[in-house]
PDB file of C-alpha atoms in Angstrom:
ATOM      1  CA  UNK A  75      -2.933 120.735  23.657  1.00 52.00           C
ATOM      2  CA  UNK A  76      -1.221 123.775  25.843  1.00 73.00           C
ATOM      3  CA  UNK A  77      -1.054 124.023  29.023  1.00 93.00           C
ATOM      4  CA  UNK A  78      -3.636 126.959  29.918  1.00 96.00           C
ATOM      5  CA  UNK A  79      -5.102 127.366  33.322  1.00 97.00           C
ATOM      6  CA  UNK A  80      -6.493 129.571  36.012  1.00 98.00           C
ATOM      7  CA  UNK A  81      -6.321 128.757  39.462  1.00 98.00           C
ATOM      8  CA  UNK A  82      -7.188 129.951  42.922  1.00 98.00           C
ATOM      9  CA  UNK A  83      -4.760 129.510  45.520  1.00 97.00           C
ATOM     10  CA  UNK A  84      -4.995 130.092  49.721  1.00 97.00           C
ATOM     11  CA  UNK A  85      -1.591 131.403  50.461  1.00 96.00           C
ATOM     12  CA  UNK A  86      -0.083 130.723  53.520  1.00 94.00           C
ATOM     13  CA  UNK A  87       1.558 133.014  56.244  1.00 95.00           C
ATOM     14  CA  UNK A  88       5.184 132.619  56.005  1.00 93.00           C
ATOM     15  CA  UNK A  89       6.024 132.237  52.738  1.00 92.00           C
ATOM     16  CA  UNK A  90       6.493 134.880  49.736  1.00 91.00           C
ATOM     17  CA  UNK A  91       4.143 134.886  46.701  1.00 91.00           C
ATOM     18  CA  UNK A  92       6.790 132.916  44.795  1.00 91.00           C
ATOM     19  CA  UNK A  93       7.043 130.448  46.631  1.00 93.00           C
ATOM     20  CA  UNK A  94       3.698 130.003  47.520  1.00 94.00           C
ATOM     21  CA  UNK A  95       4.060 128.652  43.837  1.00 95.00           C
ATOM     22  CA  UNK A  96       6.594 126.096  44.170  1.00 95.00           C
ATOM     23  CA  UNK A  97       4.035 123.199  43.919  1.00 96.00           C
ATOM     24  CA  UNK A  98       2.302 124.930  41.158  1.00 96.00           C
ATOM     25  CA  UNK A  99       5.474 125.157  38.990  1.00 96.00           C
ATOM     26  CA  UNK A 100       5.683 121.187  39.703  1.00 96.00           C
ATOM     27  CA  UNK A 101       2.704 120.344  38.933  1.00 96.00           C
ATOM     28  CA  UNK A 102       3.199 122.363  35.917  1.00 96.00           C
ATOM     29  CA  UNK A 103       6.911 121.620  34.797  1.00 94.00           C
ATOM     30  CA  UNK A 104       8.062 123.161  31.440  1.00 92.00           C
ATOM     31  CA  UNK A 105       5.475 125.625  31.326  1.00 94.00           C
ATOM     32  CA  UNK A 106       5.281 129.245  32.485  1.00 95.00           C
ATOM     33  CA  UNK A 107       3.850 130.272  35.846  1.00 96.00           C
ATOM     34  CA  UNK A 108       2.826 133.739  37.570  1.00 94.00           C
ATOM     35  CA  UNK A 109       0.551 135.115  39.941  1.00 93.00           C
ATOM     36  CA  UNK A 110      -1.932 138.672  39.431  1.00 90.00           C
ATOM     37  CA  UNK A 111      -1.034 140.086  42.782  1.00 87.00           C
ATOM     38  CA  UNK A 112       1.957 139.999  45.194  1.00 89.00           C
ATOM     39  CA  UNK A 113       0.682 139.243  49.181  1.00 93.00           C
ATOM     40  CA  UNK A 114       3.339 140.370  51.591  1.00 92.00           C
ATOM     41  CA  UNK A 115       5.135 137.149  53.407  1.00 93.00           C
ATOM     42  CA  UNK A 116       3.584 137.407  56.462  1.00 96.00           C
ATOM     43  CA  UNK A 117       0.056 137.829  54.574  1.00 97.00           C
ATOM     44  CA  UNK A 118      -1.981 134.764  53.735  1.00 98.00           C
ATOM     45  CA  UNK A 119      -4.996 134.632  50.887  1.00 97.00           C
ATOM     46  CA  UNK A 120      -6.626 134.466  47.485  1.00 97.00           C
ATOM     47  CA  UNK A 121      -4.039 134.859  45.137  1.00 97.00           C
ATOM     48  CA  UNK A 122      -5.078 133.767  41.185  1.00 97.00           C
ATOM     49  CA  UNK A 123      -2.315 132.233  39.272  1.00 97.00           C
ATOM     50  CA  UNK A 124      -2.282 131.495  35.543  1.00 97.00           C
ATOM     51  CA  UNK A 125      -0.020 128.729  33.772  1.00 97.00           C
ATOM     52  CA  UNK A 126       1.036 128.174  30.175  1.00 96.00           C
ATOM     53  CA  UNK A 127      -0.645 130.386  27.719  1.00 95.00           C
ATOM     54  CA  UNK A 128      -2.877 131.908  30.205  1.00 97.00           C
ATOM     55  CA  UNK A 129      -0.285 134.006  31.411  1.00 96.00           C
ATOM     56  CA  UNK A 130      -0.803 136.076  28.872  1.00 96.00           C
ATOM     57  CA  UNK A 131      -4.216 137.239  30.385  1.00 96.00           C
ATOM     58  CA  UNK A 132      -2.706 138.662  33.480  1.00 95.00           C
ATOM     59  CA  UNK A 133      -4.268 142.221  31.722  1.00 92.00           C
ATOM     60  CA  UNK A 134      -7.228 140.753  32.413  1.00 93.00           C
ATOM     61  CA  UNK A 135      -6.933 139.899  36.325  1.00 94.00           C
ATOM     62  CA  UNK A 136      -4.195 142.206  37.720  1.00 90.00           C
ATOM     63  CA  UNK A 137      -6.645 145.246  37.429  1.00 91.00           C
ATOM     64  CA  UNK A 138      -9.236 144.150  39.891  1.00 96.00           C
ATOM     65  CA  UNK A 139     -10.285 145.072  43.185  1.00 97.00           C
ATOM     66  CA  UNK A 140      -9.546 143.519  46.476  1.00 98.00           C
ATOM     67  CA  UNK A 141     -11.263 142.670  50.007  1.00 98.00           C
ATOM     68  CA  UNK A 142      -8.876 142.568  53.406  1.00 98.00           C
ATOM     69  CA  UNK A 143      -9.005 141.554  57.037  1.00 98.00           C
ATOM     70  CA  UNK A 144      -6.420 143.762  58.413  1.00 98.00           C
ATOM     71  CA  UNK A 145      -4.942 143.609  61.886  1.00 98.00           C
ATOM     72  CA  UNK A 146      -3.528 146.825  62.931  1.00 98.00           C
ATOM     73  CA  UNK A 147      -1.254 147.423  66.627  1.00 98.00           C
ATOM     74  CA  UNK A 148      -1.061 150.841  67.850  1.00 98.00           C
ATOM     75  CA  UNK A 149       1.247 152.342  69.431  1.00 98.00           C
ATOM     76  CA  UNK A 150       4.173 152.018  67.509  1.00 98.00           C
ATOM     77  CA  UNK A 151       5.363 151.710  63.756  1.00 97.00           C
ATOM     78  CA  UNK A 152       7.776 149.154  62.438  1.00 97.00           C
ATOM     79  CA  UNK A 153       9.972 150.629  59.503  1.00 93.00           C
ATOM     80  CA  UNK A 154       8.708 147.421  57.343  1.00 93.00           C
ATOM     81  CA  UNK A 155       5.127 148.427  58.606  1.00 96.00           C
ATOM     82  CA  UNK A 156       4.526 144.851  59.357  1.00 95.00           C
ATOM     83  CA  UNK A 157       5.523 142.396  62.319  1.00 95.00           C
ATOM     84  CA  UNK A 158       8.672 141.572  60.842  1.00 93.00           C
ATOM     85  CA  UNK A 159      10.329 145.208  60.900  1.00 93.00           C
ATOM     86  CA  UNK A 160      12.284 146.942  64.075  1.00 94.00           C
ATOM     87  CA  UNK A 161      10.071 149.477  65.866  1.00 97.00           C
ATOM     88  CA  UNK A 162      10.978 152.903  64.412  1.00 95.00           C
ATOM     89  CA  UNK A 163       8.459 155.136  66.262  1.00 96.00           C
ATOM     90  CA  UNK A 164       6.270 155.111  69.924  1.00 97.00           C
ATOM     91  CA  UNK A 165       3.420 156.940  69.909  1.00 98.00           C
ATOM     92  CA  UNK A 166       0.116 156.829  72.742  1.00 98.00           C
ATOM     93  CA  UNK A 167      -2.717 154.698  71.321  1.00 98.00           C
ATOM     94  CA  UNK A 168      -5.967 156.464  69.740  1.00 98.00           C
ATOM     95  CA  UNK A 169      -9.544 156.046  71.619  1.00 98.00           C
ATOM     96  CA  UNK A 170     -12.083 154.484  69.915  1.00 98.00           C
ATOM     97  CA  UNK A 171     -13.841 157.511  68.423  1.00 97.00           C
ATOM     98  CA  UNK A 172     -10.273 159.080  66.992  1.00 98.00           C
ATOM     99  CA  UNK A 173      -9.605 155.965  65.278  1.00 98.00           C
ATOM    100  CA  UNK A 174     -13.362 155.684  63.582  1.00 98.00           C
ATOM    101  CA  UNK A 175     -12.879 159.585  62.764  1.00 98.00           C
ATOM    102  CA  UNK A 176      -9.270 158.186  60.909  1.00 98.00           C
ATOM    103  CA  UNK A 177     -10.976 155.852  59.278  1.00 98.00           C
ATOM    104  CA  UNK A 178     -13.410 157.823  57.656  1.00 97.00           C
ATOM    105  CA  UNK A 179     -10.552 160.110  56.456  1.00 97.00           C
ATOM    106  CA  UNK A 180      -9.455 157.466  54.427  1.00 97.00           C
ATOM    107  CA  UNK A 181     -12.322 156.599  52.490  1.00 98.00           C
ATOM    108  CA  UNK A 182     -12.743 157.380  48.170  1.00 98.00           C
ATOM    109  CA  UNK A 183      -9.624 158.239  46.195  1.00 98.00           C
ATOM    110  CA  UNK A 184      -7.003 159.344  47.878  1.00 97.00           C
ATOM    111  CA  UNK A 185      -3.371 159.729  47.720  1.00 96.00           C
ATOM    112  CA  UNK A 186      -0.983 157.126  48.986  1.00 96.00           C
ATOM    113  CA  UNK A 187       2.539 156.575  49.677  1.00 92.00           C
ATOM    114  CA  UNK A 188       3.880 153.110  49.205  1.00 90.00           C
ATOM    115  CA  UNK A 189       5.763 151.762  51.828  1.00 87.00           C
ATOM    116  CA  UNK A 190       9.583 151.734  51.691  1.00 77.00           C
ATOM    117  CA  UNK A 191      10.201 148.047  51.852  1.00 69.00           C
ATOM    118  CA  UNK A 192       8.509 147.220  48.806  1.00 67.00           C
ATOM    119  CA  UNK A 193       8.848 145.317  45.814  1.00 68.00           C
ATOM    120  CA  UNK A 194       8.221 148.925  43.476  1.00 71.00           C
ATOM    121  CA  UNK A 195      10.976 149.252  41.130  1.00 67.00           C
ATOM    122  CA  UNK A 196      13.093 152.724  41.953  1.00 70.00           C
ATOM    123  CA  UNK A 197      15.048 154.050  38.963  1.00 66.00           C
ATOM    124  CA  UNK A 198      15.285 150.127  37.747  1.00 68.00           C
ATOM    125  CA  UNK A 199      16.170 148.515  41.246  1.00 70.00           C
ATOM    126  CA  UNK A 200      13.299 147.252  43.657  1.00 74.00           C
ATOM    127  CA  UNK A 201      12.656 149.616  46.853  1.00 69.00           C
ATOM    128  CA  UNK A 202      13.566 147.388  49.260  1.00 67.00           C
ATOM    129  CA  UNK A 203      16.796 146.249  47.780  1.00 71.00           C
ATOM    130  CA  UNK A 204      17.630 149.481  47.956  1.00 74.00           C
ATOM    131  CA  UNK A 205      16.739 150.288  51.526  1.00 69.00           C
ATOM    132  CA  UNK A 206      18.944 147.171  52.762  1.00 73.00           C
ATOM    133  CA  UNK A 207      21.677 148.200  50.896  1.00 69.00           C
ATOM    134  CA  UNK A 208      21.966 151.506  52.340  1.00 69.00           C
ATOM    135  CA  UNK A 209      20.367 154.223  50.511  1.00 71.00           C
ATOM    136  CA  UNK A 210      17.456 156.073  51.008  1.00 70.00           C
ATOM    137  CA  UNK A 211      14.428 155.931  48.736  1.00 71.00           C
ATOM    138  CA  UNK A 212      11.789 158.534  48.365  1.00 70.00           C
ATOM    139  CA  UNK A 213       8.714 156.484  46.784  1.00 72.00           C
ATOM    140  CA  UNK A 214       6.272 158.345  44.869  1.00 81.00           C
ATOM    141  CA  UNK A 215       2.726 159.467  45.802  1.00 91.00           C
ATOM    142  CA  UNK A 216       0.438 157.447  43.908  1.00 93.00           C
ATOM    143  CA  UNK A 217      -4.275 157.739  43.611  1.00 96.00           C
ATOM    144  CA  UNK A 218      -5.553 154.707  44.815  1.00 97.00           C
ATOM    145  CA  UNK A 219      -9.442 154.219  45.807  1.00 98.00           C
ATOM    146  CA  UNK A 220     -10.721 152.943  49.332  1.00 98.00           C
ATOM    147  CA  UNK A 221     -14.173 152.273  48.378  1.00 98.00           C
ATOM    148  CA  UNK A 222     -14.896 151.106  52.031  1.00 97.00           C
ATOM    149  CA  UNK A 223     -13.659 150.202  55.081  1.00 98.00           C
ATOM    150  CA  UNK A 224     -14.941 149.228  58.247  1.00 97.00           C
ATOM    151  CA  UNK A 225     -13.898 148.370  62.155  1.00 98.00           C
ATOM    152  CA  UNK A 226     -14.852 144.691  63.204  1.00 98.00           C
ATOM    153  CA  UNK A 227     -13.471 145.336  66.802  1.00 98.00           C
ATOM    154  CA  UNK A 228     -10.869 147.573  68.506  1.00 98.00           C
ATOM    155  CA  UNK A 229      -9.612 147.054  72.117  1.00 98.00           C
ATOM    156  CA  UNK A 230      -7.641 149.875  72.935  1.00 97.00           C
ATOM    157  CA  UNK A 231      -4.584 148.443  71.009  1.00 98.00           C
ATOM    158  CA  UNK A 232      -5.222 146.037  68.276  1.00 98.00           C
ATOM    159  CA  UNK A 233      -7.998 146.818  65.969  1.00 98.00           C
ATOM    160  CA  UNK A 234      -9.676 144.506  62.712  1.00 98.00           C
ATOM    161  CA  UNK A 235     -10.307 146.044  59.716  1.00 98.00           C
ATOM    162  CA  UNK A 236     -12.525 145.178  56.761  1.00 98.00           C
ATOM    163  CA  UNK A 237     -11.218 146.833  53.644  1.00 98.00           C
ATOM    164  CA  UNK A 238     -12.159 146.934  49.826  1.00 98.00           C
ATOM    165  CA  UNK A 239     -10.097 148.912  47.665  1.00 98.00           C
ATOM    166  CA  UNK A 240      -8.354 149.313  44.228  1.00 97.00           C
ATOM    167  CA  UNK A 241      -5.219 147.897  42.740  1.00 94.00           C
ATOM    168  CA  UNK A 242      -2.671 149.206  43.675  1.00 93.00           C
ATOM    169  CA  UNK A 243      -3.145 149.634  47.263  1.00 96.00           C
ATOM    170  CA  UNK A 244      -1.018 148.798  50.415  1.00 95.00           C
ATOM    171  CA  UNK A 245      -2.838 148.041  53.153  1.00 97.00           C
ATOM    172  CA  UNK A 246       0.370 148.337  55.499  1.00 97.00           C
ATOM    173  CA  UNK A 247       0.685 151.896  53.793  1.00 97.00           C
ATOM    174  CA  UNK A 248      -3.105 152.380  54.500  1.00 98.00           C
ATOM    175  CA  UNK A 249      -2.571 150.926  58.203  1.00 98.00           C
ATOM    176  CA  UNK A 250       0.485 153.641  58.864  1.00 97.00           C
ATOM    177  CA  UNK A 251      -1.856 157.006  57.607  1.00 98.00           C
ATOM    178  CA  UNK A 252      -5.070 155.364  59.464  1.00 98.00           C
ATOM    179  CA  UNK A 253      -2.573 155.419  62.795  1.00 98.00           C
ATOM    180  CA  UNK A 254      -0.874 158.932  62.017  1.00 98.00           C
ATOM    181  CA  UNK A 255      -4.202 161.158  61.309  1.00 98.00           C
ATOM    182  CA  UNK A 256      -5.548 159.055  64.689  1.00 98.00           C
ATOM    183  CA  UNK A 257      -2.406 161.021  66.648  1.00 97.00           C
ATOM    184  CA  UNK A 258      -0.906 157.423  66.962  1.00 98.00           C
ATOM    185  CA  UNK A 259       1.306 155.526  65.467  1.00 98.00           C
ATOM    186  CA  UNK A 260       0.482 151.457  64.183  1.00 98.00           C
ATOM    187  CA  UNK A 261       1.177 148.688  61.657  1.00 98.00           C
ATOM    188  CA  UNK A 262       0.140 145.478  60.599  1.00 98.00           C
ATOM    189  CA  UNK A 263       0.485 142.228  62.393  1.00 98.00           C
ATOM    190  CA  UNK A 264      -1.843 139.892  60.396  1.00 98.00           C
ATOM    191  CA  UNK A 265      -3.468 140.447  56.622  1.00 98.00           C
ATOM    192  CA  UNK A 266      -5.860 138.177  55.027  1.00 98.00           C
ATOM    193  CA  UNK A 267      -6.909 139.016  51.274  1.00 98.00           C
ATOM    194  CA  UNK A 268     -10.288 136.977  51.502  1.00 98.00           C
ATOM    195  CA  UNK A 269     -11.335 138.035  47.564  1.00 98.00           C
ATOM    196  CA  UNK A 270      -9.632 139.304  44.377  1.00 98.00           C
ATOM    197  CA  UNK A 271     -12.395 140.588  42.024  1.00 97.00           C
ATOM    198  CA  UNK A 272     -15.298 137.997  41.547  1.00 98.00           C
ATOM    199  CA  UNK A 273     -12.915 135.437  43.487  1.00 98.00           C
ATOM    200  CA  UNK A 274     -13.157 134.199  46.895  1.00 98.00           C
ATOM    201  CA  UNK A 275     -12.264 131.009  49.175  1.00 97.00           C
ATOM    202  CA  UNK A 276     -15.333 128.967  47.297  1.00 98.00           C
ATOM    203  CA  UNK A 277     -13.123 129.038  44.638  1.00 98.00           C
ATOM    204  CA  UNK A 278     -10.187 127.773  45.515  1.00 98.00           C
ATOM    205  CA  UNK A 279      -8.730 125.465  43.259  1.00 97.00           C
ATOM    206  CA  UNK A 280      -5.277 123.922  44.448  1.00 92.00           C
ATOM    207  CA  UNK A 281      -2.473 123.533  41.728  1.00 96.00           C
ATOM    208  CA  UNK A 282      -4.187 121.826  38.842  1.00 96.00           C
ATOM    209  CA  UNK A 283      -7.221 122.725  37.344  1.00 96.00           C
ATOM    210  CA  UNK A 284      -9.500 121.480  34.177  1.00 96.00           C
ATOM    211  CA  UNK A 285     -10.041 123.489  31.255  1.00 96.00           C
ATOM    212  CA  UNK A 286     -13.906 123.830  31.892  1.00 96.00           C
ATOM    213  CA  UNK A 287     -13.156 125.028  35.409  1.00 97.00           C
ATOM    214  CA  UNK A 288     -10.735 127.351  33.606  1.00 97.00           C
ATOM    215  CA  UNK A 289     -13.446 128.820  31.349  1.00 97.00           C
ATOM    216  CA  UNK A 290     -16.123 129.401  34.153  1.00 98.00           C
ATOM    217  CA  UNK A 291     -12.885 131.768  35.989  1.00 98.00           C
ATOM    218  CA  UNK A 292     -12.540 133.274  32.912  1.00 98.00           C
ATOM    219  CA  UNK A 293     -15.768 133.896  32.354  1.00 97.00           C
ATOM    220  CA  UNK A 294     -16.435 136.006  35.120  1.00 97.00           C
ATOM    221  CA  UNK A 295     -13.809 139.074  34.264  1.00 97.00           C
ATOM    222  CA  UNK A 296     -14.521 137.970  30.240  1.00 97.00           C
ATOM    223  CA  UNK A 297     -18.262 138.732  29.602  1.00 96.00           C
ATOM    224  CA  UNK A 298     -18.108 138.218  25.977  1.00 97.00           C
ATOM    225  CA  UNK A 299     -17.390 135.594  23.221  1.00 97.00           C
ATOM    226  CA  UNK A 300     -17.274 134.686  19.712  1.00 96.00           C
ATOM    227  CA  UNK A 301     -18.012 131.539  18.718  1.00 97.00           C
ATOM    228  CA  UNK A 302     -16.145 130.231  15.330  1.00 96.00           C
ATOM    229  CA  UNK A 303     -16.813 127.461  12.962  1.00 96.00           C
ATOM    230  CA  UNK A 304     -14.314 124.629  13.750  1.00 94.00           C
ATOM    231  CA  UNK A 305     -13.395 124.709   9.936  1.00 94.00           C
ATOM    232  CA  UNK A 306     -11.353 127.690  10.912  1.00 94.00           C
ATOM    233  CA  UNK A 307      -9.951 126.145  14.130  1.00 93.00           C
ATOM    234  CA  UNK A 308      -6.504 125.339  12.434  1.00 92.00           C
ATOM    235  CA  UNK A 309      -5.767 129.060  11.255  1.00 91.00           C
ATOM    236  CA  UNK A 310      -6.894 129.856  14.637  1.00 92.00           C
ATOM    237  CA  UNK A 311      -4.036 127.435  16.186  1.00 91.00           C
ATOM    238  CA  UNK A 312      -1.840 129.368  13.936  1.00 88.00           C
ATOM    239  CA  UNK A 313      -2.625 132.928  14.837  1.00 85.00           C
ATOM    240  CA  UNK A 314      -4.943 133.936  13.018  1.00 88.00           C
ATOM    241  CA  UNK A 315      -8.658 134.749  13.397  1.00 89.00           C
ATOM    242  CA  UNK A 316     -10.709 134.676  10.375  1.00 86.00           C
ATOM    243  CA  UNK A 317     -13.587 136.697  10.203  1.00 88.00           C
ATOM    244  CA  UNK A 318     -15.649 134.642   7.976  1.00 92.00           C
ATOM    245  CA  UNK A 319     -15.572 131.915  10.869  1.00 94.00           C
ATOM    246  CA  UNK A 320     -16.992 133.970  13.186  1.00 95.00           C
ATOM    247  CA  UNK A 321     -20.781 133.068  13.656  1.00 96.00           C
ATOM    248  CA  UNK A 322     -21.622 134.901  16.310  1.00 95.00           C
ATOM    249  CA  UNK A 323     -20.070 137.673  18.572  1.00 95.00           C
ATOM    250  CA  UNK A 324     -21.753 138.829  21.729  1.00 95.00           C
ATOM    251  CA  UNK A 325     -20.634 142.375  21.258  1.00 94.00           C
ATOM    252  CA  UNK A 326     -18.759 144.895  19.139  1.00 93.00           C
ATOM    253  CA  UNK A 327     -17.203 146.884  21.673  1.00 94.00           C
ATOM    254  CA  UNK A 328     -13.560 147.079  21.728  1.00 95.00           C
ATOM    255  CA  UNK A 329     -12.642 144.780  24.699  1.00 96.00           C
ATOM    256  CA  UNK A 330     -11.963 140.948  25.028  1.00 97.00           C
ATOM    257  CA  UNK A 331     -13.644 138.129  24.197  1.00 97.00           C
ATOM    258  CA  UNK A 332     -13.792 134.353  24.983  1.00 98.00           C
ATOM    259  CA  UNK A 333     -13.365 132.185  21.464  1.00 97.00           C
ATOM    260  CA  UNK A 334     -15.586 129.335  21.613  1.00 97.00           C
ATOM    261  CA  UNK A 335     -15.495 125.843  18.933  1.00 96.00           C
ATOM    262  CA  UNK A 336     -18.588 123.714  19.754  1.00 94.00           C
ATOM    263  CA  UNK A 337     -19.371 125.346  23.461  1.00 93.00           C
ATOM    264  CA  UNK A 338     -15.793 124.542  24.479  1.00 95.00           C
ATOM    265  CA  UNK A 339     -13.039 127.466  25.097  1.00 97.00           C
ATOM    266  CA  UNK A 340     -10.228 127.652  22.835  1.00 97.00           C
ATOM    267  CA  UNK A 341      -8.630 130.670  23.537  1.00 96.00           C
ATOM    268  CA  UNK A 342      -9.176 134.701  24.336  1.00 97.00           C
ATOM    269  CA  UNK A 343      -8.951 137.299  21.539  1.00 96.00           C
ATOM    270  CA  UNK A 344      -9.077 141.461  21.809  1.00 96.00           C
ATOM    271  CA  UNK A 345     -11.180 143.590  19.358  1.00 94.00           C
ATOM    272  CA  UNK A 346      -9.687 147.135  18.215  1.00 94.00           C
ATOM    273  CA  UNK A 347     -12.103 148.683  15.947  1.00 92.00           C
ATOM    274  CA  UNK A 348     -12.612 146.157  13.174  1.00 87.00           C
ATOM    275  CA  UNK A 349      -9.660 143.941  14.118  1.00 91.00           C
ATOM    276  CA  UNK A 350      -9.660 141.193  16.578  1.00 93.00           C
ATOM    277  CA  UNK A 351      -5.875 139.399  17.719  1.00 93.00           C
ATOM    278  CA  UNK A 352      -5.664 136.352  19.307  1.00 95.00           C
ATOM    279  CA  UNK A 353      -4.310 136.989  23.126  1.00 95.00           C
ATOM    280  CA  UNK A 354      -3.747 133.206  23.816  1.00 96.00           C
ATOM    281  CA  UNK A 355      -5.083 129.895  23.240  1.00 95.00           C
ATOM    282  CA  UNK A 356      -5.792 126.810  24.569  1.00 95.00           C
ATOM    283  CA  UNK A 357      -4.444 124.741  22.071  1.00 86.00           C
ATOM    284  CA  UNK A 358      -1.129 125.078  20.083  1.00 70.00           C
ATOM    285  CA  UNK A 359       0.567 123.512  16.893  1.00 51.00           C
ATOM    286  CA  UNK A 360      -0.696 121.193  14.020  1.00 43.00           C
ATOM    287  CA  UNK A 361      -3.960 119.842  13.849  1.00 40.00           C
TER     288      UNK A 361
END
């Protein structure tokens, strides 16, 4: 048997993304580990890691869509864009109806700039190496989608922000335009990513999790399966998938699909046109 597991993990603020993973790794020893989504140190939330063969689903999960509480201060603008940079800029705050004007100005698919201290590779070197060594960076515009966004409170100075938007967004980036087009300037003091895709706190799983668990995750960004005769399990384990022990597929679109043997997962596979290749499985070896 392989080690092959999703989990849900409640990051905490204060530590980066990789070593939010430290007890993961332990829990886990010999096999790999990564996450689907970076969270910014001071950040805390969902973030979905996979272990052992899993990891070769991240296609699968670093894709989806995320929901965040975001705490902007106006006012002035860190050159991190979060409250562990130096305050760059001063600026007056906005009233209440320039910053809901802002906000709807930032709403669909617009263009964003990435913040400078970032982990975005620049010409094969991370941004914000490059930054704290001295040079300046110029980061590319990049389409991203806000598909809503809404103000819990504002009180003159500090507002809360309920945000759902694409991969690929920064909410610190999003926090910095929201504050400019409102005449002001802000940034982020507190982020909370409360859901990645179909996951949420309910889910959380801590750093071990059992393979049925594992399937029911899966299941929700992998709608269909194929479900083959356990007399071709062992060329399965080997690589390859047979298609005369495929009784039943659920689909014959081009996308992935869950591999069942007697109701119980045993790996993912990927159809392309006629062909379907094993992605990863939950066993390994000799039968």
């Amino acid at each position: 048997m392989s080690d092959f597991s999703v989990l849900i993990l409640d990051k905490k603020p204060g530590e980066t993304s990789f070593k939010s993973l430290n007890e993961v790794k332990r829990c886990h020893r010999g096999s790999k580990v990564g996450h689907t989504g970076t969270l910014d140190k001071f950040a805390t939330g969902i973030m979905v890691v996979l272990t052992g063969e899993a990891t070769k689903l991240n296609p699968l999960f670093s894709g989806m869509d995320k929901k965040y509480k975001a705490t902007i201060k106006f006012g002035s603008q860190t050159d991190t864009l979060d409250p562990e940079g130096e305050i760059i800029y001063e600026a007056d705050k906005p009233t209440l109806e320039e910053l809901k004007k802002s906000i709807n100005n930032y709403l669909g698919n617009i263009k964003q700039v990435p913040p400078e201290y970032s982990a975005i590779h620049v010409n094969g070197k991370r941004a914000y190496e490059r930054i704290r060594s001295g040079e300046e960076v110029v980061m590319a515009e990049r389409e991203v989608t806000i598909y809503n966004s809404s103000l819990i409170s504002y009180d003159g100075k500090i507002a809360v922000l309920d945000t759902h938007v694409s991969k690929g967004t920064y909410i610190r980036s999003l926090a910095r335009d929201i504050a400019i087009s409102a005449s002001s300037r802000g940034y982020l003091t507190a982020l909370d990513r409360y859901e990645v895709g179909p996951y949420s706190r309910a889910d959380i799983t801590g750093p071990t999790n059992t393979l049925e668990n594992t399937h029911e995750l899966i299941k929700r960004v992998c709608k269909e399966e194929l479900i083959l005769d356990k007399n071709y399990k062992k060329k399965a384990i080997n690589g390859f998938l047979d298609k005369k022990g495929i009784i039943f597929s659920s689909s014959n679109e081009d996308t992935y699909y869950r591999i069942l043997i007697d109701d119980l997962l045993f790996g993912v596979a990927l159809k392309e046109g006629s062909r379907y290749s094993i992605i990863a499985l939950t066993e390994r070896g000799n039968t």
